[in-house]
Coordinates of C-alpha atoms in Angstrom, one line a residue:
M938 CA 37.3 -123.8 171.0
A939 CA 38.9 -126.6 168.9
K940 CA 42.5 -127.8 169.5
A941 CA 45.1 -125.1 168.9
I942 CA 47.5 -125.7 166.5
L943 CA 50.5 -123.1 166.4
L944 CA 53.3 -121.8 163.8
S945 CA 56.5 -123.7 165.4
S946 CA 56.9 -123.8 169.3
P947 CA 59.5 -125.2 171.9
H948 CA 59.5 -129.2 171.3
M949 CA 61.2 -130.3 174.7
S950 CA 63.0 -134.2 173.9
D951 CA 60.4 -136.8 175.6
E952 CA 63.2 -138.9 177.9
G953 CA 63.9 -135.6 179.4
Y954 CA 67.6 -134.8 178.3
E955 CA 67.3 -131.6 178.6
L956 CA 66.2 -131.5 182.3
E957 CA 69.2 -134.2 183.4
Y958 CA 72.0 -131.3 181.7
I959 CA 70.2 -128.8 183.5
H960 CA 69.8 -130.5 186.7
D961 CA 73.7 -131.3 187.0
A962 CA 74.4 -127.3 186.3
F963 CA 72.3 -126.4 189.1
N964 CA 73.9 -129.3 191.1
K965 CA 77.9 -128.1 190.4
N966 CA 76.6 -124.2 190.4
W967 CA 77.7 -123.7 186.9
I968 CA 75.0 -121.1 185.8
A969 CA 76.7 -117.9 184.7
P970 CA 77.8 -118.1 181.1
L971 CA 80.5 -120.9 181.3
G972 CA 80.8 -124.8 182.1
E973 CA 80.6 -127.8 181.2
N974 CA 77.3 -127.6 179.3
V975 CA 78.2 -125.1 177.0
N976 CA 82.1 -126.0 176.2
E977 CA 80.0 -129.6 175.3
F978 CA 76.6 -128.3 173.5
E979 CA 80.1 -126.0 171.6
K980 CA 81.4 -129.9 170.5
T981 CA 78.1 -131.3 169.5
M982 CA 77.2 -128.6 167.3
G983 CA 80.8 -129.0 165.6
T984 CA 80.9 -132.2 165.3
Y985 CA 77.0 -132.5 163.5
M986 CA 78.4 -129.3 161.3
G987 CA 81.3 -130.8 160.4
W988 CA 83.0 -128.1 159.7
G989 CA 84.3 -124.6 161.6
Y990 CA 84.6 -123.7 165.5
P991 CA 81.8 -123.0 166.8
V992 CA 81.0 -119.9 170.0
A993 CA 77.6 -120.2 171.9
L994 CA 75.8 -117.1 172.2
S995 CA 73.2 -115.6 173.3
A996 CA 71.4 -115.2 170.7
G997 CA 71.2 -115.9 166.4
T998 CA 71.8 -111.8 166.2
A999 CA 74.4 -111.8 168.6
A1000 CA 76.4 -114.0 166.2
L1001 CA 75.2 -111.8 163.3
H1002 CA 76.9 -108.9 165.0
L1003 CA 79.8 -110.3 166.1
S1004 CA 80.3 -111.7 162.1
V1005 CA 79.4 -108.6 160.9
I1006 CA 82.8 -107.4 163.7
L1007 CA 84.6 -110.0 162.3
A1008 CA 84.4 -109.5 158.9
G1009 CA 85.9 -105.8 159.5
V1010 CA 82.4 -103.5 158.7
K1011 CA 82.9 -100.2 159.8
A1012 CA 80.7 -97.6 159.5
G1013 CA 80.7 -96.0 155.8
D1014 CA 81.0 -99.7 154.3
K1015 CA 78.1 -101.2 152.3
V1016 CA 76.7 -104.5 153.3
F1017 CA 74.7 -107.1 150.5
C1018 CA 72.3 -108.0 152.6
Q1019 CA 69.1 -110.4 151.3
D1020 CA 65.4 -108.4 151.3
L1021 CA 63.4 -111.0 151.8
T1022 CA 64.4 -112.3 155.4
F1023 CA 63.6 -111.3 159.4
S1024 CA 65.6 -108.0 160.2
A1025 CA 67.7 -109.5 162.4
S1026 CA 69.9 -110.5 159.5
A1027 CA 70.2 -106.7 158.3
N1028 CA 70.0 -105.3 161.9
P1029 CA 73.8 -105.6 163.1
V1030 CA 75.1 -104.2 160.0
T1031 CA 73.4 -100.6 161.4
Y1032 CA 74.7 -101.2 164.8
V1033 CA 78.8 -100.8 163.4
G1034 CA 77.1 -97.6 161.4
A1035 CA 77.4 -99.5 157.8
E1036 CA 74.6 -99.4 155.3
P1037 CA 72.9 -102.1 153.4
V1038 CA 71.9 -102.8 150.5
F1039 CA 69.1 -105.0 149.6
I1040 CA 69.5 -108.0 147.1
D1041 CA 65.9 -109.2 145.9
S1042 CA 65.2 -112.7 145.7
E1043 CA 64.8 -115.5 142.7
R1044 CA 62.0 -117.6 142.2
D1045 CA 63.5 -121.4 142.0
T1046 CA 64.3 -121.1 146.2
W1047 CA 63.0 -117.4 147.2
N1048 CA 67.0 -116.8 148.4
M1049 CA 68.7 -114.1 147.0
D1050 CA 69.2 -114.3 143.8
P1051 CA 72.6 -114.3 141.9
A1052 CA 71.7 -112.3 139.2
A1053 CA 70.6 -109.8 141.8
L1054 CA 73.7 -109.9 143.3
E1055 CA 75.8 -109.9 140.5
R1056 CA 74.3 -106.8 139.3
A1057 CA 74.6 -104.8 142.7
F1058 CA 78.5 -105.1 142.4
E1059 CA 77.9 -103.0 139.8
I1060 CA 75.9 -100.6 140.6
H1061 CA 77.3 -100.3 144.1
G1062 CA 81.0 -101.7 143.6
T1063 CA 82.5 -103.9 146.3
P1064 CA 81.1 -104.2 149.4
K1065 CA 82.6 -105.3 153.2
A1066 CA 80.5 -108.0 153.5
V1067 CA 77.5 -110.6 151.8
V1068 CA 74.9 -111.9 153.9
V1069 CA 72.9 -114.4 152.3
V1070 CA 69.6 -115.7 154.2
H1071 CA 68.7 -120.1 153.6
L1072 CA 64.8 -118.6 154.2
Y1073 CA 63.1 -121.0 155.8
G1074 CA 65.5 -123.8 155.8
N1075 CA 65.7 -123.8 152.2
P1076 CA 68.9 -123.8 150.9
A1077 CA 70.0 -120.5 148.7
K1078 CA 72.3 -121.0 145.1
M1079 CA 75.6 -121.3 147.5
D1080 CA 77.3 -122.4 144.4
E1081 CA 76.7 -119.6 142.5
I1082 CA 76.6 -116.9 145.4
C1083 CA 79.8 -118.5 146.8
A1084 CA 82.0 -117.9 143.7
I1085 CA 80.6 -114.7 143.0
C1086 CA 82.0 -113.3 146.8
E1087 CA 85.3 -115.1 145.5
K1088 CA 85.4 -113.9 142.4
H1089 CA 85.1 -110.3 144.4
N1090 CA 87.2 -111.4 147.5
V1091 CA 84.5 -110.6 149.7
P1092 CA 83.8 -112.4 153.0
L1093 CA 80.5 -114.5 152.9
I1094 CA 78.0 -114.4 155.8
E1095 CA 75.6 -117.6 156.0
D1096 CA 72.3 -116.8 157.8
A1097 CA 71.4 -120.5 158.5
A1098 CA 69.5 -119.1 161.6
E1099 CA 66.3 -121.1 159.6
A1100 CA 68.1 -124.0 158.3
L1101 CA 70.1 -126.1 160.7
G1102 CA 70.1 -129.5 159.8
S1103 CA 69.5 -128.1 156.0
E1104 CA 72.2 -129.6 153.2
Y1105 CA 73.0 -128.3 149.7
H1106 CA 75.7 -130.3 147.9
G1107 CA 75.8 -132.8 151.1
K1108 CA 77.3 -129.6 153.3
K1109 CA 75.3 -128.5 156.7
C1110 CA 74.1 -124.8 155.6
G1111 CA 76.3 -122.8 157.6
T1112 CA 79.2 -124.4 156.3
F1113 CA 80.1 -122.5 152.8
G1114 CA 80.8 -118.8 153.7
K1115 CA 83.8 -117.2 155.9
F1116 CA 80.8 -117.0 159.1
G1117 CA 78.0 -119.2 159.8
I1118 CA 74.9 -118.2 162.0
L1119 CA 73.1 -120.2 164.3
S1120 CA 69.7 -119.9 165.8
F1121 CA 68.1 -121.6 169.0
N1122 CA 65.1 -118.8 169.7
G1123 CA 62.1 -120.9 170.9
N1124 CA 60.1 -121.1 167.5
K1125 CA 63.3 -122.9 165.5
I1126 CA 63.6 -126.5 165.2
I1127 CA 65.8 -126.6 168.6
T1128 CA 65.8 -124.4 171.1
T1129 CA 67.5 -123.3 174.2
S1130 CA 64.9 -121.0 174.8
G1131 CA 67.2 -118.1 173.4
G1132 CA 70.2 -118.5 171.8
G1133 CA 72.6 -119.0 169.0
M1134 CA 76.0 -120.2 167.6
L1135 CA 78.9 -118.7 165.8
L1136 CA 80.9 -120.8 163.2
C1137 CA 84.3 -119.5 162.0
R1138 CA 86.2 -120.8 159.2
E1139 CA 89.3 -120.0 161.4
E1140 CA 90.4 -120.7 165.0
E1141 CA 91.9 -117.3 165.4
D1142 CA 88.5 -115.1 164.7
A1143 CA 86.5 -118.3 167.0
K1144 CA 88.9 -116.8 169.6
H1145 CA 88.3 -112.8 168.9
A1146 CA 84.8 -113.7 168.6
L1147 CA 85.2 -115.5 172.1
K1148 CA 86.7 -112.7 174.1
L1149 CA 84.6 -110.0 172.2
A1150 CA 81.0 -111.6 173.9
T1151 CA 83.0 -111.5 176.7
Q1152 CA 83.3 -108.1 177.5
A1153 CA 86.3 -108.2 175.2
R1154 CA 88.7 -108.6 178.7
E1155 CA 92.2 -108.8 177.7
P1156 CA 94.1 -111.1 180.2
F1157 CA 95.4 -108.6 182.9
P1158 CA 95.3 -109.4 186.4
W1159 CA 92.3 -106.7 186.6
Y1160 CA 89.2 -106.1 184.5
Q1161 CA 91.2 -104.0 181.3
H1162 CA 89.7 -103.4 178.2
E1163 CA 91.1 -101.7 174.6
E1164 CA 88.1 -102.7 172.5
I1165 CA 84.4 -102.5 172.7
G1166 CA 83.0 -105.7 173.7
Y1167 CA 79.2 -107.4 174.7
N1168 CA 77.6 -109.5 177.1
Y1169 CA 77.0 -112.2 174.7
R1170 CA 77.6 -115.2 175.5
M1171 CA 75.4 -118.0 176.4
S1172 CA 75.1 -119.4 179.9
N1173 CA 75.1 -122.8 181.4
I1174 CA 71.4 -123.5 182.2
V1175 CA 70.8 -122.2 178.4
A1176 CA 73.5 -125.1 177.2
G1177 CA 72.3 -127.3 179.0
I1178 CA 68.8 -127.0 176.9
G1179 CA 71.0 -126.6 174.3
R1180 CA 73.2 -130.3 174.7
G1181 CA 69.6 -132.0 175.2
Q1182 CA 67.4 -130.6 172.1
A1183 CA 70.5 -131.6 169.6
K1184 CA 70.0 -135.0 170.2
V1185 CA 66.6 -135.4 169.3
L1186 CA 67.9 -132.4 166.1
P1187 CA 67.3 -135.9 163.6
L1188 CA 64.2 -136.7 164.3
R1189 CA 62.5 -132.9 164.5
I1190 CA 63.9 -132.6 161.4
R1191 CA 62.2 -135.9 159.8
Q1192 CA 58.9 -134.6 161.5
K1193 CA 59.5 -131.2 160.1
R1194 CA 59.3 -132.6 156.6
A1195 CA 56.7 -135.5 156.9
I1196 CA 54.8 -132.0 158.0
F1197 CA 55.7 -130.8 154.3
E1198 CA 54.9 -133.9 152.1
R1199 CA 51.9 -134.4 154.0
Y1200 CA 51.0 -130.5 152.8
V1201 CA 52.2 -131.3 149.4
K1202 CA 50.0 -134.8 149.2
N1203 CA 46.7 -133.1 150.7
L1204 CA 47.3 -129.7 148.5
A1205 CA 48.0 -130.7 145.5
D1206 CA 45.2 -130.0 143.8
L1207 CA 45.2 -126.5 145.0
P1208 CA 45.5 -122.8 142.9
I1209 CA 48.7 -122.9 145.4
A1210 CA 52.8 -123.8 145.2
F1211 CA 55.1 -124.6 147.8
Q1212 CA 58.4 -122.9 148.4
P1213 CA 60.8 -125.0 144.9
Q1214 CA 64.2 -126.5 146.5
P1215 CA 67.1 -126.0 144.3
E1216 CA 67.8 -129.7 143.1
D1217 CA 70.9 -131.6 145.3
A1218 CA 69.7 -129.9 148.2
A1219 CA 67.3 -131.1 151.4
S1220 CA 65.6 -128.6 153.5
N1221 CA 65.1 -129.1 157.2
C1222 CA 61.2 -127.4 156.2
W1223 CA 61.6 -125.5 158.9
L1224 CA 58.0 -123.5 157.8
S1225 CA 56.1 -124.6 155.4
S1226 CA 55.8 -121.8 152.9
V1227 CA 53.1 -122.0 149.6
L1228 CA 52.2 -119.3 147.3
L1229 CA 49.0 -118.3 145.9
D1230 CA 48.2 -118.1 142.6
K1231 CA 47.9 -115.1 141.1
D1232 CA 44.6 -115.1 139.6
C1233 CA 42.8 -117.8 142.4
G1234 CA 40.7 -115.1 144.2
V1235 CA 42.3 -115.4 148.4
T1236 CA 44.4 -113.5 149.4
P1237 CA 47.1 -114.3 152.2
A1238 CA 45.1 -112.4 154.5
Q1239 CA 41.7 -114.1 154.1
L1240 CA 43.2 -117.5 154.2
L1241 CA 45.1 -116.3 157.5
A1242 CA 41.7 -114.8 158.8
V1243 CA 40.3 -118.4 158.2
L1244 CA 42.9 -120.0 160.1
R1245 CA 42.7 -118.1 163.0
E1246 CA 39.3 -118.5 163.0
E1247 CA 39.8 -122.2 163.8
N1248 CA 42.4 -121.4 166.1
I1249 CA 45.0 -122.0 164.0
E1250 CA 48.1 -119.9 163.5
G1251 CA 49.6 -119.0 160.5
R1252 CA 51.4 -115.7 158.9
H1253 CA 52.8 -113.7 156.3
L1254 CA 55.8 -114.2 154.2
W1255 CA 58.8 -111.7 155.9
K1256 CA 57.7 -108.1 155.1
P1257 CA 61.1 -107.6 152.1
M1258 CA 63.9 -105.8 154.2
H1259 CA 63.4 -102.5 151.1
A1260 CA 59.6 -102.0 151.8
Q1261 CA 60.0 -101.3 155.9
P1262 CA 59.2 -98.0 157.0
V1263 CA 62.8 -98.5 159.1
F1264 CA 65.1 -99.4 156.2
A1265 CA 63.2 -96.3 154.0
N1266 CA 66.1 -95.5 152.4
A1267 CA 68.0 -98.5 151.7
P1268 CA 68.8 -99.6 148.1
Y1269 CA 67.6 -101.9 146.8
V1270 CA 68.6 -104.3 143.4
T1271 CA 66.9 -106.5 141.1
A1272 CA 67.8 -108.5 138.9
G1273 CA 65.1 -107.0 136.2
E1274 CA 62.3 -104.6 136.1
E1275 CA 60.3 -106.8 138.7
S1276 CA 60.5 -107.1 142.5
V1277 CA 60.2 -110.6 143.0
S1278 CA 60.3 -110.6 147.0
D1279 CA 58.1 -108.1 146.6
D1280 CA 55.5 -110.2 144.9
L1281 CA 56.3 -113.5 147.0
F1282 CA 55.5 -110.9 150.1
E1283 CA 52.0 -110.3 148.1
R1284 CA 51.0 -113.8 147.9
G1285 CA 52.9 -116.0 149.9
V1286 CA 51.7 -117.7 153.0
C1287 CA 53.7 -119.8 156.1
L1288 CA 51.4 -122.9 157.7
P1289 CA 51.7 -124.5 161.0
S1290 CA 54.6 -126.8 161.4
D1291 CA 55.1 -127.8 164.8
T1292 CA 56.5 -130.6 165.4
K1293 CA 53.7 -131.4 168.0
M1294 CA 51.5 -131.7 165.7
T1295 CA 49.8 -135.4 164.1
M1296 CA 49.3 -136.0 160.5
E1297 CA 45.5 -135.7 161.9
D1298 CA 46.4 -132.4 162.6
V1299 CA 47.7 -131.7 159.8
D1300 CA 44.8 -133.2 157.5
R1301 CA 42.7 -130.5 159.5
V1302 CA 45.0 -127.8 158.4
C1303 CA 44.1 -128.8 155.1
D1304 CA 40.4 -129.1 155.3
V1305 CA 40.2 -125.4 156.7
I1306 CA 42.3 -124.2 153.4
R1307 CA 39.9 -126.4 151.3
K1308 CA 37.2 -125.1 152.1
V1309 CA 38.7 -121.2 151.8
F1310 CA 38.9 -122.6 148.3
A1311 CA 35.8 -124.1 147.3

């Protein structure tokens, strides 16, 4: 069988930076969810992002959950959420008993449509928060979305789990909202095997997040709890991996962008369109995603089946949240009569974007794709 080409797998540094920090934690016996690696990883990411107060956590989903709590979302409240995304963006809304209202995408970036967002305010009133996502690393229209949230005085939660290193108007994605979310899951641009980070605009929110993430223990000589807490803190071992991975983040972004550019060049004459970027934005190109032309005669399922036969991993775009059985009763708002999210899902494919791929590997993927359209 031909060599496997993966969608996006963990990629440790060639220099072994991660092992140095892990060994240091073992040597000092700092294994628990505190220690030098945790503190230094937070500092490193805070410096890199250039904004906010970071709190290292066990997962990006944990960061989303805490952001919903810190935003004051309670049972019965409404939260406006991006429709075309992974379910972790919306699931924490239900953890607190609130109701997600899903907002359709626009075609310019495939992210939350500002026109649909504004319409949601008209239909459903003022929510407790808005959750926007930078899909596959591609920045959303943050100028318009931030302006709408500011006009209605609603906190913005920015899910940048897929967008570490992406920029919009020269600012890092994850630094526009009241809260920013990062993920270091195994498939992300850098990984801690599992882990995430919450970025808070206010220091007091970060302190509260840290308390909640460590079981909400009060400062007493015994264990006293006055609010519900969680076991969400990142371990010192995991943070050591993160410190090592942070050293190669600029390289990983260059590699992801080179893969994307190679696809664009090689497949320019085929009946497909790549996920477009807004002006004055720079995607980290976490995943290279394409949209098949409506009349091309090829479906995402057919293309993915051929790739699998050649030991090449791809996948469908995220299935929209409003189409998920678990959210069957949730409201869904579009800007017009058409559901853009549905159309993108029906025609979209994520191509392998693994940073261990060579340019020859990318060419091999392109050759297989060409055969499908021959």
